[in-house]
Short mmCIF file of C-alpha atoms in Angstrom, two decimals:
data_model
loop_
_atom_site.label_atom_id
_atom_site.label_comp_id
_atom_site.label_asym_id
_atom_site.label_seq_id
_atom_site.Cartn_x
_atom_site.Cartn_y
_atom_site.Cartn_z
CA MET A 231 -6.33 29.70 -15.01
CA ASN A 232 -4.11 29.84 -17.83
CA VAL A 233 -1.87 27.00 -19.06
CA ALA A 234 0.99 28.52 -17.77
CA ALA A 235 -0.31 28.38 -14.48
CA LYS A 236 -1.54 24.94 -14.40
CA ARG A 237 1.90 23.67 -15.92
CA ARG A 238 3.42 25.44 -13.08
CA VAL A 239 0.89 23.93 -10.60
CA ILE A 240 1.38 20.31 -12.18
CA ALA A 241 5.17 20.87 -11.90
CA ALA A 242 4.96 21.51 -7.86
CA GLY A 243 2.60 18.04 -7.57
CA LEU A 244 5.28 16.16 -8.90
CA VAL A 245 7.92 17.47 -7.36
CA VAL A 246 6.45 16.75 -3.77
CA PHE A 247 5.12 13.61 -5.45
CA ALA A 248 8.41 12.44 -6.20
CA LEU A 249 10.47 13.47 -2.89
CA TRP A 250 7.45 12.54 -0.28
CA PRO A 251 8.54 8.61 -0.38
CA LEU A 252 12.07 10.28 0.61
CA VAL A 253 10.46 11.54 3.65
CA HIS A 254 8.30 8.23 4.04
CA ARG A 255 11.70 6.01 4.28
CA VAL A 256 12.75 9.04 6.95
CA LEU A 257 9.46 8.26 8.92
CA VAL A 258 10.19 4.43 8.65
CA LEU A 259 13.10 4.40 10.33
CA ARG A 260 12.39 7.19 13.31
CA TYR A 261 8.70 6.17 13.97
CA ASP A 262 8.25 2.83 12.43
CA ILE A 263 5.55 3.46 10.72
CA SER A 264 4.17 1.12 8.27
CA PRO A 265 6.29 0.93 4.88
CA TRP A 266 2.56 -0.39 3.36
CA ARG A 267 0.73 2.62 4.28
CA PHE A 268 1.53 6.51 3.48
CA PHE A 269 1.86 6.45 0.06
CA GLY A 270 5.64 5.89 0.03
CA TRP A 271 5.62 3.13 -2.73
CA ALA A 272 7.40 0.85 -0.26
CA MET A 273 4.79 -2.18 -0.49
CA TYR A 274 6.44 -5.59 -0.60
CA CYS A 275 9.72 -4.33 1.17
CA GLN A 276 8.88 -6.11 4.67
CA PRO A 277 6.13 -8.23 5.51
CA LYS A 278 2.62 -6.42 7.36
CA PHE A 279 2.92 -8.45 10.37
CA ALA A 280 0.47 -6.66 12.75
CA PRO A 281 2.20 -6.04 16.32
CA GLU A 282 1.82 -7.57 19.44
CA VAL A 283 0.75 -5.79 22.37
CA ALA A 284 1.52 -7.53 25.95
CA ILE A 285 0.39 -5.39 29.42
CA TYR A 286 1.92 -5.75 32.55
CA VAL A 287 1.16 -4.89 36.06
CA ARG A 288 3.57 -3.92 38.45
CA ARG A 289 2.84 -4.21 42.29
CA GLY A 290 6.12 -3.71 44.46
CA ALA A 291 8.52 -6.27 42.84
CA GLU A 292 5.70 -8.46 41.12
CA ARG A 293 5.10 -8.16 37.31
CA ILE A 294 2.41 -10.23 35.96
CA PRO A 295 0.33 -9.90 32.49
CA LEU A 296 -2.52 -7.57 33.08
CA ILE A 297 -4.98 -10.28 32.16
CA GLU A 298 -3.91 -12.73 35.14
CA ALA A 299 -3.78 -9.68 37.66
CA ALA A 300 -6.94 -9.08 36.94
CA GLY A 301 -8.22 -10.34 33.85
CA GLU A 302 -8.87 -8.04 30.87
CA PRO A 303 -12.39 -6.73 30.71
CA SER A 304 -14.05 -6.31 27.34
CA GLU A 305 -13.61 -2.70 26.65
CA LEU A 306 -9.83 -3.29 27.15
CA GLN A 307 -9.55 -6.26 24.49
CA ARG A 308 -11.53 -4.08 22.41
CA ARG A 309 -9.27 -1.08 22.86
CA ARG A 310 -6.23 -3.23 23.02
CA ARG A 311 -7.50 -5.14 19.29
CA ASP A 312 -8.17 -1.32 18.15
CA TYR A 313 -4.62 -0.21 19.13
CA VAL A 314 -2.83 -3.07 17.65
CA ARG A 315 -4.87 -2.16 14.09
CA ARG A 316 -3.88 1.50 14.25
CA ARG A 317 -0.39 0.70 15.58
CA GLU A 318 0.23 -1.34 12.38
CA MET A 319 -0.11 1.70 10.08
CA TRP A 320 0.92 4.59 12.62
CA GLY A 321 3.91 2.78 14.25
CA GLY A 322 5.93 4.92 17.05
CA LEU A 323 3.60 8.06 16.45
CA LEU A 324 1.05 6.28 18.12
CA ALA A 325 1.55 5.69 21.77
CA PRO A 326 -0.99 3.77 23.53
CA ASP A 327 -1.86 6.59 26.49
CA ASN A 328 -5.46 5.22 26.15
CA LEU A 329 -4.44 2.08 26.80
CA GLY A 330 -2.61 2.65 29.45
CA ARG A 331 -5.10 4.55 31.17
CA GLU A 332 -7.77 1.87 31.03
CA ALA A 333 -5.56 -1.01 31.81
CA LEU A 334 -4.48 1.42 35.18
CA ARG A 335 -8.10 1.37 35.84
CA ALA A 336 -8.76 -1.84 35.13
CA ALA A 337 -5.94 -3.57 37.73
CA GLY A 338 -6.81 -1.11 40.30
CA ASP A 339 -4.10 -1.26 42.88
CA ALA A 340 -1.47 -1.61 40.48
CA ASP A 341 1.80 0.72 41.08
CA VAL A 342 2.44 0.95 37.52
CA VAL A 343 1.03 -0.60 34.47
CA GLU A 344 3.44 -1.68 31.23
CA ILE A 345 2.61 -1.86 28.08
CA ILE A 346 5.34 -3.63 25.56
CA VAL A 347 4.47 -3.23 21.72
CA ARG A 348 6.89 -5.84 19.50
CA ARG A 349 6.54 -5.76 15.75
CA LEU A 350 8.36 -8.25 13.64
CA VAL A 351 10.42 -7.21 11.02
CA ILE A 352 13.19 -9.37 8.36
CA GLU A 353 16.37 -8.13 9.22
CA PRO A 354 18.51 -8.06 5.89
CA ALA A 355 21.45 -8.74 7.73
CA THR A 356 20.64 -11.94 8.72
CA SER A 357 17.48 -12.92 7.02
CA ARG A 358 15.36 -13.91 10.33
CA LEU A 359 12.77 -12.39 11.65
CA THR A 360 14.09 -9.65 14.45
CA ALA A 361 11.40 -8.07 17.18
CA ARG A 362 11.29 -4.64 17.16
CA GLU A 363 10.48 -4.03 20.88
CA GLU A 364 9.22 -0.53 22.62
CA THR A 365 8.52 -0.13 26.41
CA TYR A 366 5.57 2.44 27.62
CA THR A 367 5.32 2.88 31.48
CA TYR A 368 2.27 4.40 32.95
CA PRO A 369 2.68 5.03 37.00
CA ALA A 370 -0.35 5.39 39.03
CA ALA A 371 -1.36 8.54 40.06
CA PRO A 372 -0.13 9.36 43.82
CA PRO A 373 -3.39 9.19 45.91
CA SER A 374 -3.77 12.77 46.82
CA SER A 375 -3.49 13.45 50.36
CA GLY A 376 -5.74 15.44 52.80
CA MET B 212 -14.61 2.32 -15.58
CA HIS B 213 -11.50 1.45 -13.32
CA VAL B 214 -13.01 3.61 -10.78
CA THR B 215 -16.82 2.71 -10.78
CA THR B 216 -15.78 -0.96 -10.71
CA ARG B 217 -13.16 -0.81 -7.37
CA LEU B 218 -15.65 1.53 -5.66
CA TRP B 219 -18.80 -1.39 -6.61
CA ILE B 220 -16.50 -4.01 -5.05
CA TRP B 221 -15.21 -2.13 -2.48
CA ALA B 222 -18.81 -1.38 -1.51
CA MET B 223 -19.73 -5.09 -1.69
CA ARG B 224 -16.88 -5.77 0.67
CA PRO B 225 -17.85 -6.20 4.78
CA TYR B 226 -16.98 -2.73 6.08
CA ALA B 227 -19.00 -1.96 9.56
CA ALA B 228 -17.69 2.12 9.50
CA ALA B 229 -19.31 2.86 6.29
CA GLY B 230 -22.59 0.50 5.70
CA ALA B 231 -24.91 1.12 3.04
CA SER B 232 -23.37 4.60 2.03
CA LYS B 233 -20.72 2.47 0.37
CA TYR B 234 -23.26 2.11 -2.60
CA ILE B 235 -24.69 5.57 -2.31
CA VAL B 236 -21.22 6.31 -3.38
CA ALA B 237 -20.92 3.39 -5.73
CA VAL B 238 -23.96 4.46 -7.72
CA ALA B 239 -23.17 8.47 -7.71
CA ALA B 240 -19.63 7.58 -9.14
CA THR B 241 -21.03 5.44 -11.42
CA GLY B 242 -23.92 8.21 -12.96
CA LEU B 243 -20.98 10.73 -12.66
CA ALA B 244 -18.70 8.18 -15.12
CA LEU B 245 -21.40 7.85 -17.58
CA SER B 246 -22.43 11.44 -17.62
CA ALA B 247 -18.47 11.97 -17.98
CA LEU B 248 -19.12 10.35 -21.63
CA ARG B 249 -20.60 13.23 -22.57
CA PRO B 250 -18.04 15.76 -23.49
CA ALA B 251 -19.99 18.74 -22.20
CA PHE B 252 -20.23 17.13 -18.62
CA GLU B 253 -17.07 15.37 -18.68
CA ARG B 254 -14.73 17.80 -16.61
CA PRO B 255 -17.30 18.67 -13.93
CA ALA B 256 -18.50 15.05 -13.51
CA LEU B 257 -14.24 13.55 -13.26
CA THR B 258 -13.77 16.89 -10.78
CA ALA B 259 -16.97 15.23 -8.82
CA ILE B 260 -15.35 11.53 -9.02
CA ALA B 261 -12.07 13.37 -7.62
CA LEU B 262 -13.74 14.57 -4.82
CA ILE B 263 -15.41 11.52 -3.82
CA LEU B 264 -11.95 9.87 -4.42
CA LEU B 265 -10.41 12.22 -2.31
CA GLY B 266 -13.04 11.83 0.35
CA LYS B 267 -12.68 8.27 0.47
CA ILE B 268 -8.76 8.42 0.72
CA VAL B 269 -9.50 10.92 3.50
CA ALA B 270 -12.37 8.99 5.26
CA THR B 271 -10.21 5.78 5.77
CA PHE B 272 -6.19 7.27 5.71
CA PRO B 273 -4.08 5.53 6.74
CA GLU B 274 -5.10 2.47 5.80
CA THR B 275 -5.56 3.88 2.08
CA SER B 276 -3.57 1.71 -0.44
CA ASN B 277 -1.43 3.66 -1.90
CA HIS B 278 -3.23 2.48 -5.12
CA SER B 279 -5.74 4.59 -4.13
CA LEU B 280 -3.72 7.86 -4.44
CA LEU B 281 -2.41 7.21 -8.06
CA GLU B 282 -5.90 6.17 -9.07
CA PHE B 283 -7.24 9.53 -7.43
CA LEU B 284 -4.21 11.75 -9.35
CA ALA B 285 -5.31 10.06 -12.55
CA VAL B 286 -8.90 11.55 -12.34
CA ALA B 287 -7.79 14.75 -10.41
CA LEU B 288 -5.51 15.49 -13.66
CA PHE B 289 -8.01 14.56 -16.24
CA ALA B 290 -10.49 16.80 -14.18
CA PHE B 291 -7.83 19.87 -14.03
CA LEU B 292 -6.62 19.75 -17.67
CA ASP B 293 -8.71 19.83 -20.86
CA ARG B 294 -7.80 17.64 -22.90
CA ARG B 295 -9.36 18.48 -26.00
CA SER B 296 -6.56 21.67 -26.00
CA VAL B 297 -3.65 20.77 -27.76
CA GLU B 298 -1.52 22.39 -25.08
CA GLU B 299 -3.11 20.97 -21.95
CA GLY B 300 -3.16 17.68 -23.56
CA GLU B 301 0.04 17.42 -23.83
CA LEU B 302 0.35 18.55 -20.31
CA LEU B 303 -1.69 15.89 -18.98
CA LEU B 304 -0.17 13.02 -20.97
CA ARG B 305 3.39 14.61 -19.56
CA ALA B 306 2.06 14.80 -16.06
CA CYS B 307 0.50 11.12 -16.56
CA ARG B 308 3.95 9.75 -17.46
CA TRP B 309 6.04 11.13 -14.92
CA MET B 310 3.91 9.71 -12.35
CA VAL B 311 4.48 6.47 -13.60
CA LEU B 312 7.81 7.15 -13.82
CA ILE B 313 8.41 8.29 -9.88
CA VAL B 314 5.85 5.51 -9.03
CA LEU B 315 8.17 2.56 -10.82
CA PHE B 316 11.73 4.25 -9.60
CA TRP B 317 10.68 4.63 -6.16
CA SER B 318 9.26 0.78 -6.07
CA GLY B 319 12.25 -0.53 -7.23
CA LEU B 320 14.56 2.14 -4.82
CA GLN B 321 12.36 1.16 -1.74
CA LYS B 322 13.27 -2.33 -2.38
CA VAL B 323 17.20 -1.59 -2.28
CA LEU B 324 17.06 1.13 0.90
CA TYR B 325 14.96 -1.74 3.12
CA GLY B 326 17.63 -4.63 1.57
CA THR B 327 15.37 -7.49 1.38
CA TYR B 328 15.77 -8.24 -2.26
CA PHE B 329 19.36 -8.78 -2.11
CA HIS B 330 18.97 -12.86 -0.98
CA ALA B 331 15.19 -13.22 -2.09
CA GLN B 332 14.41 -12.71 1.83
CA PHE B 333 11.11 -10.70 1.01
CA LEU B 334 10.15 -13.18 -1.31
CA GLY B 335 10.96 -16.14 0.96
CA ALA B 336 9.26 -14.77 3.45
CA PHE B 337 6.27 -14.19 1.15
CA ILE B 338 6.50 -17.56 0.25
CA ALA B 339 6.38 -18.90 3.48
CA PHE B 340 3.55 -16.82 4.84
CA LYS B 341 1.31 -16.27 1.55
CA SER B 342 -0.44 -19.46 -0.37
CA SER B 343 -0.88 -17.45 -3.08
CA PHE B 344 3.45 -16.25 -3.50
CA ALA B 345 3.61 -19.90 -2.85
CA GLN B 346 1.78 -20.68 -6.04
CA ALA B 347 3.12 -17.84 -7.57
CA PHE B 348 6.93 -18.80 -7.24
CA GLY B 349 6.92 -22.26 -5.86
CA ALA B 350 7.25 -23.37 -9.31
CA ILE B 351 11.12 -22.39 -9.71
CA LEU B 352 11.75 -23.28 -5.88
CA PRO B 353 13.09 -26.82 -5.12
CA VAL B 354 10.66 -28.89 -3.24
CA ALA B 355 12.85 -28.82 -0.31
CA GLU B 356 13.34 -24.96 -0.58
CA LEU B 357 10.01 -24.43 -0.51
CA ALA B 358 9.26 -27.21 2.11
CA ARG B 359 11.58 -25.66 4.50
CA LEU B 360 10.27 -21.91 4.11
CA GLN B 361 6.58 -23.00 4.51
CA SER B 362 7.64 -24.86 7.63
CA LEU B 363 9.13 -21.38 9.03
CA PRO B 364 6.98 -19.37 12.23
CA ILE B 365 6.35 -16.27 12.32
CA ARG B 366 8.64 -15.63 15.64
CA ALA B 367 10.96 -13.70 16.72
CA GLY B 368 14.69 -15.63 15.52
CA ALA B 369 12.68 -17.38 12.57
CA GLY B 370 14.69 -18.16 9.14
CA PRO B 371 16.46 -17.56 7.56
CA PHE B 372 14.27 -16.55 4.81
CA ALA B 373 17.03 -15.90 2.12
CA VAL B 374 16.81 -18.31 -0.33
CA ASN B 375 18.43 -21.03 -1.56
CA SER B 376 17.65 -21.33 -5.16
CA LEU B 377 19.13 -18.95 -8.06
CA PRO B 378 16.37 -18.40 -10.30
CA LEU B 379 14.55 -16.59 -7.26
CA VAL B 380 17.30 -14.71 -6.12
CA MET B 381 17.70 -13.73 -9.74
CA LEU B 382 14.07 -12.84 -10.22
CA SER B 383 14.44 -11.09 -6.76
CA ASN B 384 17.21 -8.51 -7.77
CA ALA B 385 15.88 -8.07 -11.50
CA VAL B 386 12.35 -6.77 -9.65
CA TYR B 387 14.34 -3.41 -8.67
CA LEU B 388 16.78 -3.59 -11.11
CA VAL B 389 13.71 -3.29 -13.45
CA GLU B 390 11.93 -0.92 -11.74
CA MET B 391 14.64 1.64 -11.53
CA VAL B 392 16.38 1.17 -14.97
CA LEU B 393 12.65 1.36 -16.50
CA PRO B 394 11.70 4.84 -16.17
CA ALA B 395 15.03 5.72 -17.56
CA LEU B 396 14.49 3.67 -20.83
CA LEU B 397 10.89 5.05 -20.79
CA LEU B 398 12.26 8.45 -21.27
CA TRP B 399 14.55 7.50 -23.92
CA THR B 400 12.53 7.60 -27.11
CA ARG B 401 15.04 5.10 -28.71
CA THR B 402 14.14 2.37 -26.11
CA ARG B 403 10.77 3.50 -25.36
CA ALA B 404 8.54 1.02 -27.31
CA ALA B 405 11.03 -2.07 -26.05
CA ALA B 406 10.52 -0.38 -22.83
CA VAL B 407 6.58 -0.08 -22.48
CA LEU B 408 6.56 -4.04 -23.76
CA ALA B 409 8.96 -4.96 -20.73
CA ALA B 410 6.98 -2.97 -18.59
CA ILE B 411 3.86 -4.30 -19.48
CA LEU B 412 4.95 -8.08 -19.09
CA PHE B 413 6.86 -7.19 -15.80
CA THR B 414 3.88 -5.35 -14.14
CA ALA B 415 1.15 -8.14 -15.38
CA VAL B 416 3.37 -10.99 -14.11
CA LEU B 417 4.35 -9.26 -10.79
CA GLN B 418 0.54 -7.65 -9.86
CA THR B 419 -0.59 -11.26 -11.23
CA ALA B 420 1.54 -12.98 -8.19
CA ALA B 421 0.46 -10.46 -6.01
CA ARG B 422 -2.84 -10.64 -6.71
CA GLU B 423 -2.98 -6.58 -7.43
CA ILE B 424 -5.50 -6.58 -10.16
CA PHE B 425 -6.86 -3.19 -9.80
CA PHE B 426 -3.26 -2.08 -9.08
CA GLY B 427 -2.13 -3.80 -12.33
CA ALA B 428 -4.92 -2.98 -14.47
CA LEU B 429 -4.62 1.15 -13.29
CA PHE B 430 -0.78 0.70 -13.76
CA LEU B 431 -0.88 -0.99 -17.38
CA ASN B 432 -3.51 2.04 -18.55
CA LEU B 433 -0.83 4.17 -17.07
CA LEU B 434 2.12 2.51 -18.52
CA LEU B 435 0.10 2.27 -22.43
CA LEU B 436 0.20 6.08 -22.41
CA PHE B 437 3.51 5.58 -23.42
CA ALA B 438 2.96 3.60 -26.13
CA ARG B 439 1.54 5.42 -29.58
CA ARG B 440 -1.66 7.50 -29.04
CA GLY B 441 -5.09 5.26 -29.11
CA VAL B 442 -3.59 2.51 -27.84
CA ASN B 443 -5.70 2.63 -24.30
CA ARG B 444 -8.91 3.34 -26.60
CA ARG B 445 -8.44 0.21 -28.87
CA LEU B 446 -7.52 -1.74 -25.64
CA LEU B 447 -10.73 -0.81 -24.31
CA PRO B 448 -13.10 -4.08 -25.30
CA LEU B 449 -10.06 -5.78 -23.32
CA PHE B 450 -10.25 -3.89 -20.13
CA ALA B 451 -14.21 -3.74 -20.03
CA MET B 452 -14.09 -7.09 -19.98
CA LEU B 453 -11.13 -7.28 -17.29
CA TYR B 454 -13.29 -5.13 -14.92
CA LEU B 455 -16.43 -7.00 -15.64
CA GLY B 456 -14.61 -10.27 -14.83
CA LEU B 457 -13.91 -8.91 -11.50
CA LEU B 458 -17.13 -7.62 -10.69
CA MET B 459 -18.51 -11.22 -11.28
CA THR B 460 -15.88 -12.70 -9.40
CA ARG B 461 -16.55 -10.26 -6.30
CA LEU B 462 -20.35 -11.30 -6.76
CA LEU B 463 -20.01 -15.21 -7.48
CA ALA B 464 -17.18 -16.35 -5.77
CA PRO B 465 -16.72 -13.68 -2.61
CA GLY B 466 -14.08 -16.01 -1.24
CA VAL B 467 -11.46 -15.58 -4.21
CA TYR B 468 -8.76 -13.15 -2.93
CA PHE B 469 -8.03 -9.84 -5.38
CA ASN B 470 -7.06 -6.30 -4.49
#
């Protein structure tokens, strides 16, 4: 490769390198990905707190934490810990679908499993920690007829 | 030296997913780095090291630090361009300098966009939750304000983390201002020498406070590319001592945190 071609490659690379943080900012705003990850140079802009992942079971009108409804099998605990770790980075790009399926299986006769993900951020206007919350609902499959 | 030290320290960390293969990576990178000292092997060895770093980024993505990308790009540039050719050497220097300018500017702009530095909210939160920040910045805070921050819990509604201390608020605002203004001053030949000194001082203080020693060392090396030619080479013994010190610290005092 001659010098002119190398110059073009490097110029293109630098343009991408310079514009990526803008895309990163959009991804943080839209999907709540971690400001500390994905090469956006936004470390030290928000504290890095692991999200809280709460699992609830609905049976009719009753809504109780999974741990009270069915305990929490060790496999599910492991999956929840793993999800918390990955969710901190991927934000809303990573829905807890596998965890939802596993929770439905563990809950047995639940109508619906609800997974609530809460993450703390500093709200600049109030300077206080605010919880950003997202709820995922997993209805049990209807019993097959016949 | 930077890459191999960091790989050895990475290898020494407990990290179940990689196991003993981390040591193989560290040994391979060390061998390649040593062979890169011979001009004939320099670029092939650097290419192999760049591939190792890329592999590590891919394998650990997205846990990979921003630092790792900068490290990879710096090595990749040295592998891609032949610094013995005057034209390519100049291109290499300019590419590395532009990376520094982009990283500095965006680090500052991101702080503005997130809005957590105007009233020192971010620093307040880190002083509250991280002992290293409390140690680094506690001295410029009134005792009562430090105690207030450290009593704040980690839960929704906790706060305010805005700091009631003019010196810390000024420092907080200075961080993004310096990060955004320095690139312009580094670009302009007449202000470059003073800007390099300011940037070195700024990076050393900030990265030490954050215990981001490796990122600090890498960034100092890259900043020195704005100084007169050969400064990096003259400072090589100092950097060698730093990296040796980091390695010894990890070996002898594994509980001491730095990154």
